[in-house]
PDB file of C-alpha atoms in Angstrom:
ATOM      1  CA  MET J   1     -42.136   4.727  17.462  1.00 44.00           C
ATOM      2  CA  LEU J   2     -41.946   7.222  14.585  1.00 44.00           C
ATOM      3  CA  GLN J   3     -42.011  10.947  15.165  1.00 49.00           C
ATOM      4  CA  ILE J   4     -43.947  12.838  12.476  1.00 44.00           C
ATOM      5  CA  ASN J   5     -43.604  16.535  11.707  1.00 45.00           C
ATOM      6  CA  LYS J   6     -46.449  18.852  10.710  1.00 41.00           C
ATOM      7  CA  MET J   7     -46.062  17.989   7.031  1.00 36.00           C
ATOM      8  CA  GLY J   8     -46.732  14.327   7.820  1.00 38.00           C
ATOM      9  CA  ARG J   9     -43.274  13.127   6.815  1.00 45.00           C
ATOM     10  CA  GLU J  10     -41.154  10.783   8.861  1.00 54.00           C
ATOM     11  CA  ARG J  11     -38.486  12.611  10.886  1.00 78.00           C
ATOM     12  CA  TYR J  12     -36.731  10.087  13.059  1.00 81.00           C
ATOM     13  CA  LYS J  13     -37.183   6.823  14.871  1.00 90.00           C
ATOM     14  CA  GLU J  14     -37.150   6.839  18.651  1.00 94.00           C
ATOM     15  CA  TYR J  15     -35.281   4.274  20.748  1.00 95.00           C
ATOM     16  CA  ASN J  16     -34.377   3.963  24.416  1.00 95.00           C
ATOM     17  CA  GLY J  17     -31.249   2.479  25.951  1.00 93.00           C
ATOM     18  CA  CYS J  18     -27.830   1.517  24.673  1.00 93.00           C
ATOM     19  CA  ASN J  19     -28.685  -2.004  23.503  1.00 93.00           C
ATOM     20  CA  PHE J  20     -28.060  -2.817  19.823  1.00 94.00           C
ATOM     21  CA  LEU J  21     -26.408   0.553  19.185  1.00 95.00           C
ATOM     22  CA  ARG J  22     -24.280  -0.759  16.299  1.00 95.00           C
ATOM     23  CA  GLN J  23     -27.232  -2.496  14.659  1.00 95.00           C
ATOM     24  CA  ARG J  24     -29.421   0.591  14.958  1.00 96.00           C
ATOM     25  CA  LEU J  25     -26.731   2.819  13.474  1.00 96.00           C
ATOM     26  CA  MET J  26     -26.072   0.343  10.668  1.00 96.00           C
ATOM     27  CA  LEU J  27     -29.755   0.063   9.715  1.00 95.00           C
ATOM     28  CA  SER J  28     -30.162   3.829   9.942  1.00 96.00           C
ATOM     29  CA  VAL J  29     -27.345   4.286   7.410  1.00 96.00           C
ATOM     30  CA  LEU J  30     -28.604   1.560   5.056  1.00 95.00           C
ATOM     31  CA  THR J  31     -32.198   2.827   5.080  1.00 94.00           C
ATOM     32  CA  SER J  32     -31.276   6.563   5.198  1.00 93.00           C
ATOM     33  CA  LYS J  33     -33.667   7.046   8.120  1.00 94.00           C
ATOM     34  CA  PRO J  34     -32.627   9.337  10.999  1.00 95.00           C
ATOM     35  CA  MET J  35     -33.066   8.186  14.577  1.00 95.00           C
ATOM     36  CA  ARG J  36     -32.825   9.335  18.168  1.00 96.00           C
ATOM     37  CA  ILE J  37     -31.724   7.211  21.117  1.00 96.00           C
ATOM     38  CA  SER J  38     -32.609   8.438  24.611  1.00 96.00           C
ATOM     39  CA  LYS J  39     -31.984   7.251  28.174  1.00 95.00           C
ATOM     40  CA  ILE J  40     -28.523   5.878  27.397  1.00 96.00           C
ATOM     41  CA  ARG J  41     -27.394   4.418  30.754  1.00 94.00           C
ATOM     42  CA  TYR J  42     -29.244   7.251  32.479  1.00 93.00           C
ATOM     43  CA  ARG J  43     -29.517   5.281  35.723  1.00 91.00           C
ATOM     44  CA  ASP J  44     -25.834   4.334  35.917  1.00 90.00           C
ATOM     45  CA  ASP J  45     -23.286   6.048  38.115  1.00 91.00           C
ATOM     46  CA  ASN J  46     -21.444   6.891  34.897  1.00 91.00           C
ATOM     47  CA  PRO J  47     -24.279   7.703  32.453  1.00 94.00           C
ATOM     48  CA  GLY J  48     -24.053   8.284  28.717  1.00 95.00           C
ATOM     49  CA  LEU J  49     -22.077   6.908  25.793  1.00 96.00           C
ATOM     50  CA  ARG J  50     -18.878   4.978  26.368  1.00 95.00           C
ATOM     51  CA  ASP J  51     -15.614   5.654  24.536  1.00 95.00           C
ATOM     52  CA  PHE J  52     -16.035   2.663  22.210  1.00 96.00           C
ATOM     53  CA  GLU J  53     -19.510   3.869  21.208  1.00 96.00           C
ATOM     54  CA  SER J  54     -18.131   7.320  20.457  1.00 96.00           C
ATOM     55  CA  SER J  55     -15.448   5.570  18.396  1.00 97.00           C
ATOM     56  CA  ILE J  56     -18.158   3.816  16.381  1.00 97.00           C
ATOM     57  CA  LEU J  57     -19.730   7.207  15.644  1.00 97.00           C
ATOM     58  CA  ARG J  58     -16.376   8.629  14.519  1.00 97.00           C
ATOM     59  CA  LEU J  59     -15.849   5.628  12.251  1.00 97.00           C
ATOM     60  CA  LEU J  60     -19.277   6.102  10.663  1.00 97.00           C
ATOM     61  CA  ASP J  61     -18.486   9.758  10.146  1.00 96.00           C
ATOM     62  CA  LYS J  62     -15.322   8.783   8.244  1.00 97.00           C
ATOM     63  CA  ILE J  63     -17.009   6.333   5.855  1.00 97.00           C
ATOM     64  CA  THR J  64     -20.049   8.550   5.190  1.00 97.00           C
ATOM     65  CA  ASN J  65     -20.573  12.026   3.809  1.00 96.00           C
ATOM     66  CA  GLY J  66     -23.144  14.355   5.350  1.00 94.00           C
ATOM     67  CA  SER J  67     -23.879  12.439   8.542  1.00 95.00           C
ATOM     68  CA  LYS J  68     -25.005  14.610  11.445  1.00 95.00           C
ATOM     69  CA  MET J  69     -24.625  13.503  15.061  1.00 95.00           C
ATOM     70  CA  GLU J  70     -25.721  15.328  18.178  1.00 95.00           C
ATOM     71  CA  VAL J  71     -24.980  14.109  21.695  1.00 95.00           C
ATOM     72  CA  SER J  72     -26.487  15.766  24.756  1.00 94.00           C
ATOM     73  CA  GLU J  73     -24.246  17.254  27.446  1.00 93.00           C
ATOM     74  CA  THR J  74     -24.815  14.258  29.700  1.00 92.00           C
ATOM     75  CA  GLY J  75     -24.263  11.826  26.829  1.00 94.00           C
ATOM     76  CA  THR J  76     -27.593  10.114  27.490  1.00 95.00           C
ATOM     77  CA  ARG J  77     -29.243  11.163  24.215  1.00 96.00           C
ATOM     78  CA  LEU J  78     -27.982  10.679  20.680  1.00 97.00           C
ATOM     79  CA  THR J  79     -29.552  12.098  17.530  1.00 96.00           C
ATOM     80  CA  PHE J  80     -28.206  10.584  14.316  1.00 96.00           C
ATOM     81  CA  GLN J  81     -28.994  11.652  10.764  1.00 95.00           C
ATOM     82  CA  PRO J  82     -27.222   9.351   8.281  1.00 95.00           C
ATOM     83  CA  GLY J  83     -25.352  10.575   5.255  1.00 95.00           C
ATOM     84  CA  ILE J  84     -24.222   8.808   2.083  1.00 96.00           C
ATOM     85  CA  LEU J  85     -21.865   5.834   2.324  1.00 96.00           C
ATOM     86  CA  THR J  86     -18.710   6.936   0.529  1.00 96.00           C
ATOM     87  CA  GLY J  87     -16.094   4.436   1.758  1.00 94.00           C
ATOM     88  CA  GLY J  88     -12.595   5.076   0.453  1.00 96.00           C
ATOM     89  CA  LYS J  89      -9.249   4.924   2.229  1.00 96.00           C
ATOM     90  CA  ILE J  90      -9.374   5.790   5.930  1.00 96.00           C
ATOM     91  CA  GLU J  91      -7.518   5.117   9.174  1.00 97.00           C
ATOM     92  CA  HIS J  92      -9.163   4.644  12.552  1.00 98.00           C
ATOM     93  CA  ASP J  93      -8.025   4.015  16.121  1.00 97.00           C
ATOM     94  CA  CYS J  94     -10.467   1.585  17.763  1.00 97.00           C
ATOM     95  CA  GLY J  95      -9.131   2.116  21.287  1.00 95.00           C
ATOM     96  CA  ILE J  96      -8.682  -0.708  23.782  1.00 95.00           C
ATOM     97  CA  GLU J  97     -12.163  -1.078  25.330  1.00 95.00           C
ATOM     98  CA  HIS J  98     -13.343  -3.368  22.524  1.00 96.00           C
ATOM     99  CA  GLY J  99     -11.492  -5.475  19.998  1.00 97.00           C
ATOM    100  CA  ILE J 100     -11.046  -4.614  16.338  1.00 98.00           C
ATOM    101  CA  GLY J 101     -13.480  -7.425  15.501  1.00 97.00           C
ATOM    102  CA  TYR J 102     -16.258  -5.354  17.112  1.00 97.00           C
ATOM    103  CA  PHE J 103     -15.679  -2.684  14.452  1.00 98.00           C
ATOM    104  CA  LEU J 104     -15.075  -5.122  11.585  1.00 97.00           C
ATOM    105  CA  GLU J 105     -18.592  -6.535  11.990  1.00 96.00           C
ATOM    106  CA  LEU J 106     -20.026  -3.104  11.221  1.00 96.00           C
ATOM    107  CA  LEU J 107     -17.675  -2.440   8.301  1.00 97.00           C
ATOM    108  CA  LEU J 108     -18.343  -5.791   6.624  1.00 96.00           C
ATOM    109  CA  ALA J 109     -22.085  -5.104   6.753  1.00 94.00           C
ATOM    110  CA  LEU J 110     -21.754  -1.639   5.210  1.00 96.00           C
ATOM    111  CA  GLY J 111     -18.753  -2.128   2.893  1.00 95.00           C
ATOM    112  CA  PRO J 112     -20.511  -3.546  -0.193  1.00 94.00           C
ATOM    113  CA  PHE J 113     -22.960  -0.604  -0.236  1.00 94.00           C
ATOM    114  CA  CYS J 114     -20.340   2.174  -0.248  1.00 95.00           C
ATOM    115  CA  LYS J 115     -19.749   4.474  -3.194  1.00 95.00           C
ATOM    116  CA  ASN J 116     -16.029   3.633  -3.281  1.00 96.00           C
ATOM    117  CA  PRO J 117     -14.249   0.408  -2.242  1.00 95.00           C
ATOM    118  CA  LEU J 118     -13.321   0.338   1.436  1.00 96.00           C
ATOM    119  CA  HIS J 119      -9.659   0.426   2.375  1.00 97.00           C
ATOM    120  CA  VAL J 120      -9.623   0.751   6.153  1.00 98.00           C
ATOM    121  CA  THR J 121      -6.638   0.555   8.491  1.00 98.00           C
ATOM    122  CA  LEU J 122      -7.725  -0.197  12.056  1.00 98.00           C
ATOM    123  CA  THR J 123      -5.495  -0.098  15.131  1.00 98.00           C
ATOM    124  CA  GLY J 124      -6.228  -1.457  18.594  1.00 97.00           C
ATOM    125  CA  VAL J 125      -6.807  -4.871  20.186  1.00 97.00           C
ATOM    126  CA  THR J 126      -6.814  -7.816  17.780  1.00 97.00           C
ATOM    127  CA  ASN J 127      -7.469 -10.508  20.402  1.00 96.00           C
ATOM    128  CA  ASN J 128      -9.424 -10.389  23.644  1.00 94.00           C
ATOM    129  CA  GLN J 129     -11.906 -12.618  25.450  1.00 92.00           C
ATOM    130  CA  THR J 130     -15.113 -10.680  24.703  1.00 93.00           C
ATOM    131  CA  ASP J 131     -15.153  -9.766  21.000  1.00 95.00           C
ATOM    132  CA  PRO J 132     -14.648 -11.862  17.849  1.00 95.00           C
ATOM    133  CA  SER J 133     -10.918 -12.086  17.215  1.00 95.00           C
ATOM    134  CA  VAL J 134      -9.504 -10.875  13.909  1.00 96.00           C
ATOM    135  CA  ASP J 135      -8.584 -14.487  13.117  1.00 96.00           C
ATOM    136  CA  LEU J 136     -12.201 -15.545  13.623  1.00 96.00           C
ATOM    137  CA  VAL J 137     -13.450 -12.733  11.371  1.00 96.00           C
ATOM    138  CA  LYS J 138     -10.944 -13.752   8.696  1.00 95.00           C
ATOM    139  CA  ALA J 139     -11.694 -17.480   8.943  1.00 94.00           C
ATOM    140  CA  ALA J 140     -15.485 -17.411   9.328  1.00 92.00           C
ATOM    141  CA  PHE J 141     -16.957 -13.979   8.599  1.00 94.00           C
ATOM    142  CA  LEU J 142     -15.221 -13.334   5.258  1.00 94.00           C
ATOM    143  CA  PRO J 143     -16.388 -16.644   3.700  1.00 92.00           C
ATOM    144  CA  VAL J 144     -19.968 -15.722   4.633  1.00 91.00           C
ATOM    145  CA  VAL J 145     -19.593 -12.296   3.004  1.00 93.00           C
ATOM    146  CA  ARG J 146     -18.127 -13.951  -0.103  1.00 91.00           C
ATOM    147  CA  LYS J 147     -21.297 -16.015  -0.483  1.00 90.00           C
ATOM    148  CA  PHE J 148     -23.345 -12.823  -0.813  1.00 91.00           C
ATOM    149  CA  LEU J 149     -20.950 -11.194  -3.285  1.00 89.00           C
ATOM    150  CA  LEU J 150     -21.015 -12.240  -6.928  1.00 77.00           C
ATOM    151  CA  ASP J 151     -17.224 -12.573  -6.704  1.00 75.00           C
ATOM    152  CA  ASP J 152     -14.689 -12.050  -3.929  1.00 73.00           C
ATOM    153  CA  GLU J 153     -12.223  -9.940  -5.876  1.00 84.00           C
ATOM    154  CA  GLY J 154     -10.960  -7.147  -3.637  1.00 89.00           C
ATOM    155  CA  LEU J 155     -12.172  -8.685  -0.355  1.00 94.00           C
ATOM    156  CA  GLU J 156      -9.208  -9.036   1.994  1.00 95.00           C
ATOM    157  CA  LEU J 157      -8.344  -8.842   5.689  1.00 97.00           C
ATOM    158  CA  LYS J 158      -4.659  -8.625   6.579  1.00 96.00           C
ATOM    159  CA  ILE J 159      -3.118  -8.661  10.063  1.00 96.00           C
ATOM    160  CA  SER J 160      -0.149  -6.288   9.957  1.00 96.00           C
ATOM    161  CA  LYS J 161       0.451  -6.256  13.723  1.00 97.00           C
ATOM    162  CA  ARG J 162      -1.073  -8.374  16.452  1.00 96.00           C
ATOM    163  CA  GLY J 163      -2.031  -6.735  19.729  1.00 96.00           C
ATOM    164  CA  ALA J 164      -3.541  -8.672  22.624  1.00 96.00           C
ATOM    165  CA  ALA J 165      -5.613  -7.117  25.391  1.00 94.00           C
ATOM    166  CA  PRO J 166      -5.310  -5.063  27.485  1.00 93.00           C
ATOM    167  CA  GLY J 167      -2.542  -3.009  25.863  1.00 95.00           C
ATOM    168  CA  GLY J 168      -3.452  -3.562  22.241  1.00 95.00           C
ATOM    169  CA  GLY J 169      -1.037  -2.231  19.651  1.00 96.00           C
ATOM    170  CA  GLY J 170      -2.408  -4.329  16.795  1.00 97.00           C
ATOM    171  CA  GLN J 171      -3.136  -3.231  13.249  1.00 98.00           C
ATOM    172  CA  VAL J 172      -5.276  -4.769  10.509  1.00 98.00           C
ATOM    173  CA  VAL J 173      -6.143  -3.705   6.983  1.00 98.00           C
ATOM    174  CA  LEU J 174      -9.589  -4.405   5.529  1.00 97.00           C
ATOM    175  CA  ARG J 175     -10.404  -4.143   1.845  1.00 97.00           C
ATOM    176  CA  CYS J 176     -13.989  -4.558   0.723  1.00 96.00           C
ATOM    177  CA  PRO J 177     -15.287  -4.121  -2.847  1.00 94.00           C
ATOM    178  CA  VAL J 178     -18.462  -2.326  -3.888  1.00 93.00           C
ATOM    179  CA  LYS J 179     -21.305  -4.390  -5.336  1.00 88.00           C
ATOM    180  CA  ARG J 180     -24.371  -3.126  -7.157  1.00 82.00           C
ATOM    181  CA  GLN J 181     -26.306  -6.199  -6.082  1.00 84.00           C
ATOM    182  CA  LEU J 182     -25.878  -9.106  -3.693  1.00 87.00           C
ATOM    183  CA  LYS J 183     -26.486 -12.785  -4.307  1.00 88.00           C
ATOM    184  CA  PRO J 184     -29.216 -14.410  -2.168  1.00 89.00           C
ATOM    185  CA  VAL J 185     -27.952 -17.265  -0.010  1.00 88.00           C
ATOM    186  CA  GLN J 186     -29.991 -20.231   1.195  1.00 86.00           C
ATOM    187  CA  VAL J 187     -28.664 -22.549   3.898  1.00 83.00           C
ATOM    188  CA  LEU J 188     -30.825 -25.562   4.720  1.00 85.00           C
ATOM    189  CA  GLU J 189     -28.437 -28.232   5.997  1.00 86.00           C
ATOM    190  CA  GLN J 190     -25.297 -28.019   8.104  1.00 86.00           C
ATOM    191  CA  GLY J 191     -23.737 -31.156   6.652  1.00 90.00           C
ATOM    192  CA  LYS J 192     -20.959 -33.301   8.096  1.00 94.00           C
ATOM    193  CA  ILE J 193     -17.509 -32.018   8.969  1.00 95.00           C
ATOM    194  CA  LYS J 194     -14.892 -33.002   6.397  1.00 95.00           C
ATOM    195  CA  ARG J 195     -11.866 -30.897   7.412  1.00 96.00           C
ATOM    196  CA  ILE J 196     -10.614 -28.662  10.208  1.00 97.00           C
ATOM    197  CA  ARG J 197      -8.262 -25.725   9.828  1.00 96.00           C
ATOM    198  CA  GLY J 198      -6.922 -23.406  12.492  1.00 96.00           C
ATOM    199  CA  THR J 199      -4.431 -20.742  13.559  1.00 96.00           C
ATOM    200  CA  ALA J 200      -2.445 -20.809  16.781  1.00 97.00           C
ATOM    201  CA  TRP J 201      -1.096 -17.344  17.615  1.00 96.00           C
ATOM    202  CA  ALA J 202       1.201 -15.967  20.270  1.00 96.00           C
ATOM    203  CA  VAL J 203       2.762 -12.602  21.122  1.00 96.00           C
ATOM    204  CA  ARG J 204       5.424 -11.720  23.697  1.00 94.00           C
ATOM    205  CA  VAL J 205       5.701 -15.311  24.908  1.00 94.00           C
ATOM    206  CA  SER J 206       8.009 -18.201  24.024  1.00 93.00           C
ATOM    207  CA  PRO J 207       7.813 -19.354  20.353  1.00 91.00           C
ATOM    208  CA  SER J 208       7.245 -22.882  21.664  1.00 95.00           C
ATOM    209  CA  VAL J 209       3.815 -21.927  23.048  1.00 95.00           C
ATOM    210  CA  PRO J 210       1.886 -22.018  19.718  1.00 95.00           C
ATOM    211  CA  ASN J 211       3.650 -25.271  18.800  1.00 96.00           C
ATOM    212  CA  ARG J 212       2.508 -26.843  22.066  1.00 96.00           C
ATOM    213  CA  VAL J 213      -1.034 -25.573  21.436  1.00 96.00           C
ATOM    214  CA  VAL J 214      -1.016 -27.184  17.971  1.00 97.00           C
ATOM    215  CA  GLU J 215       0.327 -30.476  19.298  1.00 96.00           C
ATOM    216  CA  SER J 216      -2.265 -30.707  22.077  1.00 96.00           C
ATOM    217  CA  THR J 217      -5.162 -29.696  19.823  1.00 96.00           C
ATOM    218  CA  LYS J 218      -4.295 -32.114  17.034  1.00 97.00           C
ATOM    219  CA  GLY J 219      -3.899 -34.885  19.598  1.00 96.00           C
ATOM    220  CA  VAL J 220      -7.594 -34.504  20.384  1.00 96.00           C
ATOM    221  CA  LEU J 221      -9.031 -33.700  16.932  1.00 96.00           C
ATOM    222  CA  LEU J 222      -7.213 -36.469  15.044  1.00 96.00           C
ATOM    223  CA  LYS J 223      -9.205 -38.996  17.055  1.00 95.00           C
ATOM    224  CA  PHE J 224     -12.334 -37.844  15.205  1.00 94.00           C
ATOM    225  CA  ILE J 225     -11.218 -36.673  11.751  1.00 94.00           C
ATOM    226  CA  PRO J 226      -7.972 -37.199   9.794  1.00 95.00           C
ATOM    227  CA  ASP J 227      -7.869 -33.921   7.846  1.00 96.00           C
ATOM    228  CA  VAL J 228      -6.610 -31.416  10.446  1.00 97.00           C
ATOM    229  CA  TYR J 229      -4.110 -28.636   9.788  1.00 97.00           C
ATOM    230  CA  ILE J 230      -3.282 -25.777  12.164  1.00 97.00           C
ATOM    231  CA  TYR J 231      -0.969 -22.900  11.258  1.00 95.00           C
ATOM    232  CA  THR J 232       1.276 -21.143  13.758  1.00 95.00           C
ATOM    233  CA  ASP J 233       1.480 -17.352  13.857  1.00 94.00           C
ATOM    234  CA  HIS J 234       4.082 -15.867  16.196  1.00 92.00           C
ATOM    235  CA  PHE J 235       4.655 -12.113  15.929  1.00 91.00           C
ATOM    236  CA  THR J 236       7.809 -10.604  17.405  1.00 90.00           C
ATOM    237  CA  GLY J 237       9.291  -7.153  17.940  1.00 92.00           C
ATOM    238  CA  SER J 238       7.242  -4.097  17.040  1.00 91.00           C
ATOM    239  CA  LYS J 239       4.567  -6.279  15.428  1.00 93.00           C
ATOM    240  CA  SER J 240       3.757  -8.109  18.665  1.00 94.00           C
ATOM    241  CA  GLY J 241       1.748  -5.374  20.369  1.00 94.00           C
ATOM    242  CA  LYS J 242       1.990  -4.238  23.972  1.00 94.00           C
ATOM    243  CA  SER J 243       0.673  -7.222  25.976  1.00 95.00           C
ATOM    244  CA  PRO J 244       1.507 -10.944  26.088  1.00 95.00           C
ATOM    245  CA  GLY J 245      -0.997 -13.590  25.106  1.00 95.00           C
ATOM    246  CA  PHE J 246      -1.714 -16.634  22.984  1.00 96.00           C
ATOM    247  CA  GLY J 247      -4.754 -18.302  21.495  1.00 96.00           C
ATOM    248  CA  LEU J 248      -6.293 -20.628  18.951  1.00 96.00           C
ATOM    249  CA  THR J 249      -8.915 -20.259  16.233  1.00 96.00           C
ATOM    250  CA  LEU J 250     -10.509 -23.382  14.742  1.00 97.00           C
ATOM    251  CA  THR J 251     -12.732 -23.611  11.673  1.00 96.00           C
ATOM    252  CA  ALA J 252     -14.558 -26.774  10.676  1.00 96.00           C
ATOM    253  CA  GLU J 253     -15.792 -27.011   7.077  1.00 95.00           C
ATOM    254  CA  THR J 254     -18.711 -29.284   6.241  1.00 94.00           C
ATOM    255  CA  ASN J 255     -19.437 -31.149   3.007  1.00 92.00           C
ATOM    256  CA  SER J 256     -22.244 -28.656   2.292  1.00 89.00           C
ATOM    257  CA  GLY J 257     -19.774 -25.732   2.292  1.00 87.00           C
ATOM    258  CA  ASP J 258     -20.772 -24.317   5.676  1.00 90.00           C
ATOM    259  CA  LEU J 259     -18.343 -23.280   8.402  1.00 92.00           C
ATOM    260  CA  ILE J 260     -18.348 -23.782  12.159  1.00 93.00           C
ATOM    261  CA  ALA J 261     -15.754 -21.622  13.896  1.00 94.00           C
ATOM    262  CA  ASN J 262     -14.668 -20.548  17.347  1.00 93.00           C
ATOM    263  CA  SER J 263     -11.673 -18.864  18.948  1.00 93.00           C
ATOM    264  CA  TYR J 264      -9.973 -19.348  22.301  1.00 92.00           C
ATOM    265  CA  ASP J 265      -7.814 -16.448  23.464  1.00 92.00           C
ATOM    266  CA  TYR J 266      -5.731 -16.392  26.631  1.00 90.00           C
ATOM    267  CA  ILE J 267      -4.537 -13.023  27.873  1.00 85.00           C
ATOM    268  CA  LEU J 268      -1.558 -12.906  30.222  1.00 80.00           C
ATOM    269  CA  VAL J 269      -1.803  -9.856  32.489  1.00 64.00           C
TER     270      VAL J 269
END
């Protein structure tokens, strides 16, 4: 539904509910069309925007110039007028309600359209059981973005500190170049799997845990395909976050160049 002012020009798009908030904000920025979202959890005992949604708004405010956001007193209505994507070097605390991967999905979609290359330092939870892990974003999401870019120079995701849920304490650095145009991508066939790569991670547990994960996983996968290699990533000290945990990310590459990936994270509370 479009609201029209007296001059006949488009003012803002109207939405209801909290579903697809990130996607609506992202499309609003890319199309430069303002929007208004009403009835945000208005029937819940705790109505309005959640902390992670407010964090998304703060992140958008940092990578844009001129964005205007208005939230009602109850938090159940949001009016958003997008500004210009500027990018640049910023730092942002993602909190612990959602993983850093939740925020990386938004940044990777907007990064190539910024005025300046993105250099974002994000802190929070790198691995949980609800959002894409940082390892999954690095192994599967970045190759997809590279297909749309004419070249991948300047595209990088680095894990400086790993922080499992619920305490977090992780830190990642994302660099994304600016592109004047994107390359169209056509995917017709999945192809057959020719190799499998993976990363077994662990924090605040015994260093033998990721090795045992690798041994057990390869014992199963080698029955189906010979080319299997899994790295181990064990952070210690101040780089290991605030909570114990371990996990595994696997990426299968097909002979058509496509990727099939998934992550398995185990949080020890």
